[in-house]
Coordinates of C-alpha atoms and ligand atoms in Angstrom, one line a residue:
X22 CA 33.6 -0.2 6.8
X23 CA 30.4 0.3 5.6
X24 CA 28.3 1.1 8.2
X25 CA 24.1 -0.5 7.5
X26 CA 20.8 -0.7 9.2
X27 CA 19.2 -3.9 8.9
X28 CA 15.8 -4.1 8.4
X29 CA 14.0 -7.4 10.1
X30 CA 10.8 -8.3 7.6
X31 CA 7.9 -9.6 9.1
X32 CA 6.0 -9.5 5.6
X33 CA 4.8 -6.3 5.2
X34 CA 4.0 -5.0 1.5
X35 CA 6.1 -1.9 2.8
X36 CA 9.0 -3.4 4.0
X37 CA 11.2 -2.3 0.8
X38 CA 9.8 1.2 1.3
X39 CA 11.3 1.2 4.4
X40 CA 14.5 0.1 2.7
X41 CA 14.3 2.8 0.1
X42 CA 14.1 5.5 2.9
X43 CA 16.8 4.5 4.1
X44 CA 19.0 4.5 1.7
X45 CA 17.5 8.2 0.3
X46 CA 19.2 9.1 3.9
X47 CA 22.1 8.0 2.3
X48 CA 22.5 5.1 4.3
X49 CA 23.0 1.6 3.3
X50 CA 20.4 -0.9 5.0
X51 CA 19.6 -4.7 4.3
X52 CA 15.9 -6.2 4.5
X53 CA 17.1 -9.7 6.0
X54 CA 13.8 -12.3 7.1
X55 CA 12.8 -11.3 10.7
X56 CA 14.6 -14.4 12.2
X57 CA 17.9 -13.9 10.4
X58 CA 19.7 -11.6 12.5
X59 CA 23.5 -11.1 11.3
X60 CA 24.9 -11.3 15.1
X61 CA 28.1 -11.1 13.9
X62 CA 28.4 -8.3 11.9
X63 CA 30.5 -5.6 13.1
X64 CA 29.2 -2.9 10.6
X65 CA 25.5 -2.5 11.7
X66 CA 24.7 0.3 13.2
X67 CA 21.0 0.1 14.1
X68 CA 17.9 -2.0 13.7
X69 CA 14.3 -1.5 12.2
X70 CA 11.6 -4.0 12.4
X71 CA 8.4 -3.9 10.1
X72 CA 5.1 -4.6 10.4
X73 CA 3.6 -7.6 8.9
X74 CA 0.5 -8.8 7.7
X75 CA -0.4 -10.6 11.2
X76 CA -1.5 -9.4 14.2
X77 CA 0.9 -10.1 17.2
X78 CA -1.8 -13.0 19.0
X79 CA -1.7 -15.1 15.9
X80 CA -0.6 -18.5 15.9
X81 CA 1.1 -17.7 13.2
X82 CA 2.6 -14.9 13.7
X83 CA 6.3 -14.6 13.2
X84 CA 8.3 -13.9 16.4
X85 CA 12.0 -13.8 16.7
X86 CA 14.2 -12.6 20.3
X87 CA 14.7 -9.1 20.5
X88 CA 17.0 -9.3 24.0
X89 CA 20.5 -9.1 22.2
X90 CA 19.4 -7.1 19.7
X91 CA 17.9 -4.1 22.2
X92 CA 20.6 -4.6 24.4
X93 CA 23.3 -3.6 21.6
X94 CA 21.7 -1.3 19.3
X95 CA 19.3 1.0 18.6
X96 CA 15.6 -0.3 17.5
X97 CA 12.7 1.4 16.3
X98 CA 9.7 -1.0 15.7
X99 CA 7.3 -0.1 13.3
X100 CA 3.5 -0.7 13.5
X101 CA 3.7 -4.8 14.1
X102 CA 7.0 -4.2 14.9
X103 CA 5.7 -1.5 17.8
X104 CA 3.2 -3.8 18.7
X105 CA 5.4 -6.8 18.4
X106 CA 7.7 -5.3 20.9
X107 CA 5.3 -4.2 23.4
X108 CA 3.1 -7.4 23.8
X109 CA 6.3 -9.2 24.2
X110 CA 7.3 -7.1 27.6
X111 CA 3.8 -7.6 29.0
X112 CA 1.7 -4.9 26.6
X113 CA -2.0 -5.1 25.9
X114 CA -2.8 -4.9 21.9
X115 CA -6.0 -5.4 21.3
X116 CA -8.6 -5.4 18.0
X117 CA -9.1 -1.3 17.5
X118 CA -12.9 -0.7 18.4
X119 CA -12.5 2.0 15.0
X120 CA -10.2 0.6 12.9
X121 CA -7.8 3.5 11.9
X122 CA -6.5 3.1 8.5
X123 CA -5.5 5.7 6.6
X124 CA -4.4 9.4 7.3
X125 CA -4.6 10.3 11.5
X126 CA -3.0 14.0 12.5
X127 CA -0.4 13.7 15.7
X128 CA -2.5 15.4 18.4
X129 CA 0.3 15.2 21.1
X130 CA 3.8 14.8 20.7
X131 CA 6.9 14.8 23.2
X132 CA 9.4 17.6 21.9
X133 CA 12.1 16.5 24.2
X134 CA 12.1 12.8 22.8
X135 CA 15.3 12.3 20.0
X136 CA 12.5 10.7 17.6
X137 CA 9.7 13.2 17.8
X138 CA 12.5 16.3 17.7
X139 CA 10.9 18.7 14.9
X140 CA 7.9 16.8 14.0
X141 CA 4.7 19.3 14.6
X142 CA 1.6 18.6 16.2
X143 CA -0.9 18.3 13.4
X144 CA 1.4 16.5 11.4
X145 CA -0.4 14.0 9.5
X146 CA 0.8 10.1 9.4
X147 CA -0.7 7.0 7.9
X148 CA -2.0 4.0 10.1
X149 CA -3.1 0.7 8.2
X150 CA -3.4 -2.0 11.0
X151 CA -6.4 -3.0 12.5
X152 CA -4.9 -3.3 16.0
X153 CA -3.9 -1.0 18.6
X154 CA -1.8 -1.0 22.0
X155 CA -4.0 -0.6 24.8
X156 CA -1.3 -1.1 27.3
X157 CA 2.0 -0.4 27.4
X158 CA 4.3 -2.1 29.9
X159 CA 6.2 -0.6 32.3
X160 CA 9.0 1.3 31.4
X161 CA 7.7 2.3 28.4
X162 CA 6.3 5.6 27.8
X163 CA 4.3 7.6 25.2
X164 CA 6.2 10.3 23.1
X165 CA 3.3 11.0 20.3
X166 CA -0.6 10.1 20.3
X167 CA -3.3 10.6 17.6
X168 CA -6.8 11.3 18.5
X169 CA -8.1 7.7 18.2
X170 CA -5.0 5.7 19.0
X171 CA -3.1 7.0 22.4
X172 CA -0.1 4.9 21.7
X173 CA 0.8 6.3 18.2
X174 CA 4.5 6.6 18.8
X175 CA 6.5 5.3 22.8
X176 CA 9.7 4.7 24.3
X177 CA 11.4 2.2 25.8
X178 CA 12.8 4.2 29.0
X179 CA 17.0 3.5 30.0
X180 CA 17.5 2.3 26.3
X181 CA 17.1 3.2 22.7
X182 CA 14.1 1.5 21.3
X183 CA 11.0 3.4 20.4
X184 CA 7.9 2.0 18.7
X185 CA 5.7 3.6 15.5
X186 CA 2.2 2.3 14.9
X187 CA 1.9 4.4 12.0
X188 CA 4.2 3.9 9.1
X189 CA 7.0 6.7 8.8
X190 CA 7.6 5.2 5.4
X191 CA 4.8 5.7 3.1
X192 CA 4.3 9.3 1.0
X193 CA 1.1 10.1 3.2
X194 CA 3.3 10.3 7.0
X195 CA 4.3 13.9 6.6
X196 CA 6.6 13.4 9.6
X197 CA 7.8 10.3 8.3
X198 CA 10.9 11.2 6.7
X199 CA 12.3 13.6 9.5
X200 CA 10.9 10.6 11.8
X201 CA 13.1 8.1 10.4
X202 CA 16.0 10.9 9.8
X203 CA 15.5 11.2 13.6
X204 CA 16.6 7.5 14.1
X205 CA 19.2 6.8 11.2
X206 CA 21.2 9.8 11.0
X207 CA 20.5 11.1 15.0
X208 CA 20.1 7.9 17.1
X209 CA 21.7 5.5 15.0
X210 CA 24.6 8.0 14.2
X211 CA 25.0 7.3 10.6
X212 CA 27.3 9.1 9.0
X213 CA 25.1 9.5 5.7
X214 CA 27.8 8.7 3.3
X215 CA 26.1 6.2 1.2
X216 CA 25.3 7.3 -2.4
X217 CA 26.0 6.6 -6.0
X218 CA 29.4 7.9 -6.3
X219 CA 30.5 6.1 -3.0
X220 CA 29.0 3.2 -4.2
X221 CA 30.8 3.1 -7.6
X222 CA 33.8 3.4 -5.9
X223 CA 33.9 0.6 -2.9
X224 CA 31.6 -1.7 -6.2
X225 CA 34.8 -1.0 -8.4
X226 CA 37.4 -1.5 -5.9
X227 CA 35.8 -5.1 -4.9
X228 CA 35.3 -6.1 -8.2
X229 CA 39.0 -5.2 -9.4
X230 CA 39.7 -7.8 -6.2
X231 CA 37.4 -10.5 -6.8
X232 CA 37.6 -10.6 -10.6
X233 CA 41.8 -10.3 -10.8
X234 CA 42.6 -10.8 -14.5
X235 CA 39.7 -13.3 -15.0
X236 CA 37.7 -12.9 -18.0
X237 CA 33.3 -12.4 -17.9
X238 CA 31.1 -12.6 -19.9
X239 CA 27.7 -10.6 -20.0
X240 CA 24.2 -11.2 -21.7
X241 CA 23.0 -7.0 -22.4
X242 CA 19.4 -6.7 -23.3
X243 CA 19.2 -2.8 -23.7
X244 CA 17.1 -2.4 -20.8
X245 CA 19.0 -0.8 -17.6
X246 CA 20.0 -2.9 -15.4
X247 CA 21.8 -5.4 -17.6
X248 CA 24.0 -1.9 -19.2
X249 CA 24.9 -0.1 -15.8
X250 CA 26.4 -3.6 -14.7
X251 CA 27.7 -3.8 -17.4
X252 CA 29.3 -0.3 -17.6
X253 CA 30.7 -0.8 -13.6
X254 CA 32.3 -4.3 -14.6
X255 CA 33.9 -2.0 -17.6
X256 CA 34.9 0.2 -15.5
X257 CA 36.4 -2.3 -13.3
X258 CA 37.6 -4.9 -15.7
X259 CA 38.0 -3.0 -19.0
X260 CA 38.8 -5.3 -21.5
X261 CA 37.7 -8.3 -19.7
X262 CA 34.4 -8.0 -19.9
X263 CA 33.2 -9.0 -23.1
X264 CA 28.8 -8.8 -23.6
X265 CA 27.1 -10.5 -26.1
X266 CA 23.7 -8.8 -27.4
X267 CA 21.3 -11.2 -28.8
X268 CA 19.5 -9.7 -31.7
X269 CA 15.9 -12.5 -31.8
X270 CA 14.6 -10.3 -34.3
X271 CA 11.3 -9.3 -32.0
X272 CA 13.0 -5.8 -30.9
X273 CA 12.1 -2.5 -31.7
X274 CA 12.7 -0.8 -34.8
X275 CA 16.2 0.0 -35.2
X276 CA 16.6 -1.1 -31.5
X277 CA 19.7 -3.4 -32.5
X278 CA 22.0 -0.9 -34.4
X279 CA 21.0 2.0 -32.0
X280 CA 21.5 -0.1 -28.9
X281 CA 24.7 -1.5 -30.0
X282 CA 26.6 2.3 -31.0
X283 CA 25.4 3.3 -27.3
X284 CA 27.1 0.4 -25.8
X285 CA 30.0 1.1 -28.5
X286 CA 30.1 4.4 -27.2
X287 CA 30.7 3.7 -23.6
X288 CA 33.3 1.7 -24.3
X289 CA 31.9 -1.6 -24.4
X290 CA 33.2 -4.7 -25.7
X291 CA 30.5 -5.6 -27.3
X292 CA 29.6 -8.9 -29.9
X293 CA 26.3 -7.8 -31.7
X294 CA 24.5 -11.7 -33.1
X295 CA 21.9 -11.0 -35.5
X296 CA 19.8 -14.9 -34.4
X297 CA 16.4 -13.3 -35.7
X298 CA 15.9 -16.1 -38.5
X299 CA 17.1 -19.0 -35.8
X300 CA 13.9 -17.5 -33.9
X301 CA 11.8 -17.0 -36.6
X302 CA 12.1 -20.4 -37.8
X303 CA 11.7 -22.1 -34.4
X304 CA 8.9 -19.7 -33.7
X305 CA 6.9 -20.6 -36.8
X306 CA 3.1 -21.6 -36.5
X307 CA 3.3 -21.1 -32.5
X308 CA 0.7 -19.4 -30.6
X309 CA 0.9 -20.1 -27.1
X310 CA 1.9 -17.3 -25.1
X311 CA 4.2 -19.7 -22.9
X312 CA 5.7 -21.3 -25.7
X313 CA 6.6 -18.7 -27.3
X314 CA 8.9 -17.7 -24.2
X315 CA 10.2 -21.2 -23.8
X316 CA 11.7 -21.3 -27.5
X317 CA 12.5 -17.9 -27.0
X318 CA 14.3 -17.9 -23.5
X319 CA 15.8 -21.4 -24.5
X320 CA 17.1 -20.1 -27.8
X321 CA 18.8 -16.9 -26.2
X322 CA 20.7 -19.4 -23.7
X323 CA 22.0 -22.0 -26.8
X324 CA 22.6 -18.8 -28.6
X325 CA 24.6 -17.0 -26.0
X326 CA 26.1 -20.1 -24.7
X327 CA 27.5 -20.8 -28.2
X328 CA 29.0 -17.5 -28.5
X329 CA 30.7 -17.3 -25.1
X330 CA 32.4 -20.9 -26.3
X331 CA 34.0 -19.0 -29.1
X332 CA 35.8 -16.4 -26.0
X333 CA 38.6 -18.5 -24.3
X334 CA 39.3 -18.7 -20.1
X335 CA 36.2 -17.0 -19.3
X336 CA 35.2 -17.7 -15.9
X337 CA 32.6 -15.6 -14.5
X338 CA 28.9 -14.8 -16.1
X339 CA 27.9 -11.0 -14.7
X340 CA 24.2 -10.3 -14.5
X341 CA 22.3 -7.1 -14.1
X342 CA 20.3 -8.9 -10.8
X343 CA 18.9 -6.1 -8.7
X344 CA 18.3 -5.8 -4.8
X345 CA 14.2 -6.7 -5.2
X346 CA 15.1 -9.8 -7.5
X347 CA 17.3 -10.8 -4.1
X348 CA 14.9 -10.4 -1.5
X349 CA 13.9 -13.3 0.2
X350 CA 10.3 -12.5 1.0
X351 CA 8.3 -13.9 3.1
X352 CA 5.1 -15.6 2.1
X353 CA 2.5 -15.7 4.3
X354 CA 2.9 -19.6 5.3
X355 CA 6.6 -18.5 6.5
X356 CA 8.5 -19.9 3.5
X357 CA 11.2 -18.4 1.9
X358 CA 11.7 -18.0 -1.7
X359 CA 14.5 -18.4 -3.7
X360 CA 16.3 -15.4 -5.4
X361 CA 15.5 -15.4 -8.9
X362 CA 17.9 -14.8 -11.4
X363 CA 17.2 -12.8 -14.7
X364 CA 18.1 -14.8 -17.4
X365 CA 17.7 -18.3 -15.9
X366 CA 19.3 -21.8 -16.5
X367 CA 22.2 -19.7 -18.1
X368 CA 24.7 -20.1 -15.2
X369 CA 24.4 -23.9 -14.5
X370 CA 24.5 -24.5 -18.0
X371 CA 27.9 -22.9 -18.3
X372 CA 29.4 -24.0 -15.2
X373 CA 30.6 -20.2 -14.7
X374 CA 30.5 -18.1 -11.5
X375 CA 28.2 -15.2 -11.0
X376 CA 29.0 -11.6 -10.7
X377 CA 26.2 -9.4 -9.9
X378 CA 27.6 -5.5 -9.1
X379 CA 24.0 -4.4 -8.5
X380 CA 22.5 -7.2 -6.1
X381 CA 22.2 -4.5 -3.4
X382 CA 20.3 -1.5 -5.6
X383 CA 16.9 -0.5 -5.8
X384 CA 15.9 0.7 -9.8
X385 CA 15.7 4.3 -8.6
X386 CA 19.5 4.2 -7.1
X387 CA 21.0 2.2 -10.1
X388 CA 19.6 5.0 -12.5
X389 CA 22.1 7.4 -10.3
X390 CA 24.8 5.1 -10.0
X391 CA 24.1 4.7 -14.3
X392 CA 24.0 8.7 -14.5
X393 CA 27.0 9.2 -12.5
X394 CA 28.7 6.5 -14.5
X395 CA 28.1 8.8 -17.6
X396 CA 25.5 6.6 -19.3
X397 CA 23.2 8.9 -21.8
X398 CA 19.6 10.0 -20.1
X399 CA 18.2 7.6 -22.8
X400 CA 19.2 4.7 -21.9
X401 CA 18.6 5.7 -18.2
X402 CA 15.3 6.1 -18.5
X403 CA 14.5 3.4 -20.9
X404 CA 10.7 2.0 -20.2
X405 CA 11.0 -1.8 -19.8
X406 CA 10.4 -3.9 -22.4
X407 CA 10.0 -8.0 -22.3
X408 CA 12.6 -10.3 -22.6
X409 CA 10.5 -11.9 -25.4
X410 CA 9.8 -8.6 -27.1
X411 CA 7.3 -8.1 -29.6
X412 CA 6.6 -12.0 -29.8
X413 CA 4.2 -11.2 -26.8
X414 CA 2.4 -8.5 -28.2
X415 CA 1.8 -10.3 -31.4
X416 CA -1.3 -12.4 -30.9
X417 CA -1.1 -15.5 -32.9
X418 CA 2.1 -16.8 -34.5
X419 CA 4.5 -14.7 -35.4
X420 CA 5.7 -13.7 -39.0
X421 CA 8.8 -11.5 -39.7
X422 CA 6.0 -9.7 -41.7
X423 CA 3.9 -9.0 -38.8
X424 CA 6.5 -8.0 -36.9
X425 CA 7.8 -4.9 -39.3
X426 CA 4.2 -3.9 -39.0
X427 CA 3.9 -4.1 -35.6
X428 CA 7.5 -2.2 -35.2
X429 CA 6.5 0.7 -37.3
X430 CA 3.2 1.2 -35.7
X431 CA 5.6 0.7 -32.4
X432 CA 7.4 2.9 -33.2
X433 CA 5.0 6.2 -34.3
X434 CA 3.9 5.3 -30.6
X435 CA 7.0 5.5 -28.8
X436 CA 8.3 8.8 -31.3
X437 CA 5.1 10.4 -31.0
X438 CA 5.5 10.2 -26.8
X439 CA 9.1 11.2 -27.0
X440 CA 8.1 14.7 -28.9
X441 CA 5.1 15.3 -27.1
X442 CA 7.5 15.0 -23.9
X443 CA 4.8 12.5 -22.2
X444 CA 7.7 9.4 -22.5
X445 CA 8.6 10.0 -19.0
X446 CA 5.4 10.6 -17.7
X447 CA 4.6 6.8 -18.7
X448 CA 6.1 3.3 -16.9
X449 CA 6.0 1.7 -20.2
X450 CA 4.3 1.7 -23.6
X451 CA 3.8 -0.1 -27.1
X452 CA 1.9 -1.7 -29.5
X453 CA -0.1 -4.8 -29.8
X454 CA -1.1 -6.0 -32.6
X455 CA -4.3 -8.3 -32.6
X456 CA -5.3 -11.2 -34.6
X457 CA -8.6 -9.4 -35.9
X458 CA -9.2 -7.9 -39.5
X459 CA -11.7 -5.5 -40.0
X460 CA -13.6 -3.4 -42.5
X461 CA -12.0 0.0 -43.4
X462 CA -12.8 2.7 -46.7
X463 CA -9.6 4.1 -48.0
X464 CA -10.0 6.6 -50.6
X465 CA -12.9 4.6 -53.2
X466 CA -11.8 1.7 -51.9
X467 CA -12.8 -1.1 -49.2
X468 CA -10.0 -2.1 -47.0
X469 CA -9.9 -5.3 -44.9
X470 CA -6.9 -5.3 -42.6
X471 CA -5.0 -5.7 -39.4
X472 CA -5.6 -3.6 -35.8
X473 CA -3.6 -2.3 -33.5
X474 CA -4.0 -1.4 -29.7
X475 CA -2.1 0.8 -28.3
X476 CA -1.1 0.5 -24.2
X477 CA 0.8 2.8 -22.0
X478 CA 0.6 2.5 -18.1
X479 CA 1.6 4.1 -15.4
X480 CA 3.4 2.7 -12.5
X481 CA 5.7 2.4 -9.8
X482 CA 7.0 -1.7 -9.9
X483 CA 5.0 -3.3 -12.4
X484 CA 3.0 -5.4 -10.2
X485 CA 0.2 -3.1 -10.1
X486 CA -0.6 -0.2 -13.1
X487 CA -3.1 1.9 -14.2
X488 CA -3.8 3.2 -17.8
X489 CA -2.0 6.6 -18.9
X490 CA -4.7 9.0 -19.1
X491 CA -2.9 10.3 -22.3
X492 CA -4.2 13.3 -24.2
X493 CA -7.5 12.6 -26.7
X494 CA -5.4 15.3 -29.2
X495 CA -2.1 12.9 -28.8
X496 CA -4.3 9.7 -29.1
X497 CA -5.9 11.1 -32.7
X498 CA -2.3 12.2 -33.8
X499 CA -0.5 8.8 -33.2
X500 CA -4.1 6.6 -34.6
X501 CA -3.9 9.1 -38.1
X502 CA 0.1 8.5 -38.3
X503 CA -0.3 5.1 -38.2
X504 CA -3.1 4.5 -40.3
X505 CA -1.8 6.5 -42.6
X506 CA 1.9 5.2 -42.7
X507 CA 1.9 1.7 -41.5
X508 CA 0.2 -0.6 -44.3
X509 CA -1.4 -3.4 -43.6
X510 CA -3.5 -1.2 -40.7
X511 CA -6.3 0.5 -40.7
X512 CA -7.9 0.3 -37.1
X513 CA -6.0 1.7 -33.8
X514 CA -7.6 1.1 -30.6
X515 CA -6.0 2.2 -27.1
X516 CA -6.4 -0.1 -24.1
X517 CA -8.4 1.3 -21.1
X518 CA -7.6 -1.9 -18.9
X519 CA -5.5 -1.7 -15.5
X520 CA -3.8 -4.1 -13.6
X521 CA -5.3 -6.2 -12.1
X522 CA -7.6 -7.5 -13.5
X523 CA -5.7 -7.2 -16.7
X524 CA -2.4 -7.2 -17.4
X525 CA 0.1 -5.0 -19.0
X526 CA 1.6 -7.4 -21.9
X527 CA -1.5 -9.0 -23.5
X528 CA 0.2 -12.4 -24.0
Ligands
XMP620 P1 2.5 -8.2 -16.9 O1 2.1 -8.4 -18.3 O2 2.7 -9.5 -16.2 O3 4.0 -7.6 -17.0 O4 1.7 -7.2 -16.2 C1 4.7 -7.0 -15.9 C2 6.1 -6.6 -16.3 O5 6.8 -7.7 -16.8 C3 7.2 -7.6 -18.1 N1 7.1 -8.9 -18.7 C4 8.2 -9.6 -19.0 N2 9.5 -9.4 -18.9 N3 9.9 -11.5 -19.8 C5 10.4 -10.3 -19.3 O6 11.6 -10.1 -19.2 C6 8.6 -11.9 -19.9 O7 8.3 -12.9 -20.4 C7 7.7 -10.9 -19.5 N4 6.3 -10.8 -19.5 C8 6.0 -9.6 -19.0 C9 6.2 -6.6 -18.7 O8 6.7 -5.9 -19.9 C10 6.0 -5.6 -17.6 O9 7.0 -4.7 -17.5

């Protein structure tokens, strides 16, 4: 069975961190919402709580019962989690007089205590909550204190819970790996056997059951998700799997051909639909931003939909959805949200089933599972790239004119990163090019043409980003190639904006 740690969310922005350290301990885990306790399931093996954007004396803060859970398994609270536990046994948290956000150093620590065992005094950790416990109540006991907070880290005497008012997840808590290695693999007794290849193996064994001989069908997009599910059903299914890559003629240069002999040579059965005039035609004279993904995320569904009627008995649609897609998170009113799906209004419309190998991954661990798999670096590492493609980084309508210009100048960009090695270094990076003309000398002669920006940024999940501080030498090599290659261009500007306020598509 596969042994997990469930993680009780109670809204913190770090409660997938958590998750991700878990699972670098090689240790499955689940973030379920803090009131959604599996009772019944016989696999978990321990219990972490999170802290939460509320302090514990709100009236809204979220509060669930703790009693079964301490009395069965180990606990470890962490910040509102600590503090959530200790006000509820008759603890004192209070506003902090100094609010300690940021990095603190341990300046006492109990080396006997099972959590604390190898952590150093000095060690620095990472507060960020404007409370404190002021009291503990009895029976529970400090095992580590920083200077301005006393009750850094206690435990609950005659069981195994413990609370953490700083946060052993973030990069900044030195300790905070060895902390939470402490609990997992020592307390909780894991036996740290979770990991890519293990998870290929029980993925491929359920599948083989669930799927029998039925036939799926998969939409592949090129980006990474969509072709390591797609290479586990394979590996599951084989020849049952057909995928159908839609070609809506806004991709990169080349991206099509060179997409579809990778998936050709993994062993893919793969049907390759050149639609690009279909979208070019429905996409003529449009220049909303929105619009332009309605026709275009509408036309991919009649496309596909038409193409998987042409396969016969197929029964299930398989989707590269990933574990942050499945989340439900909590917003601050208490609501849950619905799991999204990544190519939506596909599965009603076809009355198929889903099958979704990589629900349960993080990006970072479907990359390994896609490198053990045998997939080639480069489509590993792929940047991201929109589902609407270069129709949202053409401003104004869209011509198939404007898009061979903006794919060559694309692709200088992306070639020029690759050589200087500074691809990885980057989340994601393209061109855009703008609805301006300007005034340009070529030779003798006066030139009035198009410009292009250029935007890289770095990243960690999209939803924030910063520009890529990329070389001035690199920057004046890519402007000169395209200028001097691309025709129909003579102005290259690179995009200092980060996000927020901006954002990293321009449409
Ligand atoms: P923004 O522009 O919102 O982009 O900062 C965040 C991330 O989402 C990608 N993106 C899209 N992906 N369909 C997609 O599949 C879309 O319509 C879309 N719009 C933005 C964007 O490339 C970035 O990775």
């Amino acid at each position: 069975m596969q042994e997990k740690i469930i993680i009780l969310d109670f809204g913190s922005q770090t409660t997938q961190l958590i998750g991700r350290r878990v699972r670098e301990l090689n240790t499955y885990c689940e973030i379920v919402p803090y009131n959604k306790f599996p009772a019944d399931d016989p696999s978990v093996i321990g219990v972490i709580l999170s802290g939460s954007p509320f302090s514990v004396y709100d009236d809204k803060a979220f509060r669930t019962e703790l009693a079964e859970i301490r009395r069965r398994y180990p606990l470890l609270g962490i910040c509102y989690g600590a503090q959530f536990l200790a006000y509820t046994n008759g603890g004192t948290v209070e506003p902090a007089d100094s609010r300690e956000y940021g990095r603190a150093r341990l300046t006492s620590i109990d080396a006997a205590d099972p959590l604390m065992a190898g952590i150093a005094v000095g060690s620095q950790v990472w507060m960020s909550h404007g409370d404190t416990i002021t009291s503990l109540p009895e029976g529970f006991r400090i095992v580590a204190s920083t200077q301005q907070v006393p009750v850094a880290a206690y435990r609950v005497e005659g069981e195994q819970s413990w609370g953490v008012q700083f946060h052993p997840e973030v990069y900044h808590s030195e300790c905070g790996m060895e902390l939470l290695r402490n609990f997992v693999c020592g307390i909780c007794g894991s036996r740290c056997d979770w990991s890519a290849a293990s998870f290929i193996e029980s993925t491929v064994r359920e599948l083989k059951e669930m799927l029998g001989d039925d036939k799926v069908v998969l939409g592949l997009s090129g980006g990474v998700d969509s072709s390591v599910a797609a290479v586990l059903l394979n590996r599951a299914i084989g020849k049952n799997l057909t995928c159908i890559f839609v070609d809506h003629g806004m991709l990169r240069k080349n991206e099509f051909s060179d997409v579809l002999r990778d998936y050709e040579g993994l062993g893919l059965n793969v049907i390759g639909v050149d639609a690009s005039a279909k979208f070019f035609s429905e996409l003529a004279g449009v220049t909303d931003p929105e619009r332009k993904r309605k026709i275009i995320g509408k036309g991919f569904i009649d496309v596909f939909d038409q193409e998987a009627h042409k396969l016969t008995d197929v029964r299930w649609l398989g989707q590269g959805t990933i574990y942050p897609d499945c989340i439900e998170s909590l917003s601050i009113t208490g609501t849950t949200i619905k799991s999204h799906h990544n190519v939506g209004g596909l599965p009603e419309k076809m009355n198929l089933r889903l099958v979704e190998p990589l629900r349960l991954l993080f990006k970072d661990e479907v990359r390994a599972v896609g490198r053990e798999l045998g997939m080639p670096e480069h489509l590993i590492t792929r940047h991201p790239f929109p589902g609407p493609g270069l129709a949202v980084r053409i401003l104004g309508d869209i011509t198939p004119e404007k898009v061979a210009i903006l794919q060559e100048a694309d692709h200088i960009f992306i070639q020029g990163l690759r050589d200087h090695g500074l691809y990885d270094s980057v989340w994601q990076a393209g061109a855009i090019l703008l609805p301006v003309q300007s005034v340009g000398v070529m030779g003798d002669e006066r030139t009035y043409e198009r410009a292009v920006a250029l935007r890289a940024v770095t990243s960690t999940d999209a939803m924030t980003a910063d520009w890529a501080h990329l070389p001035y030498e690199f920057l004046a090599e890519v402007s000169n190639k395209i200028i001097n290659k691309v025709r129909g261009v003579n102005r290259v500007t690179y995009d200092i904006s980060s996000k927020p306020p901006a954002t990293i598509e321009w449409e």
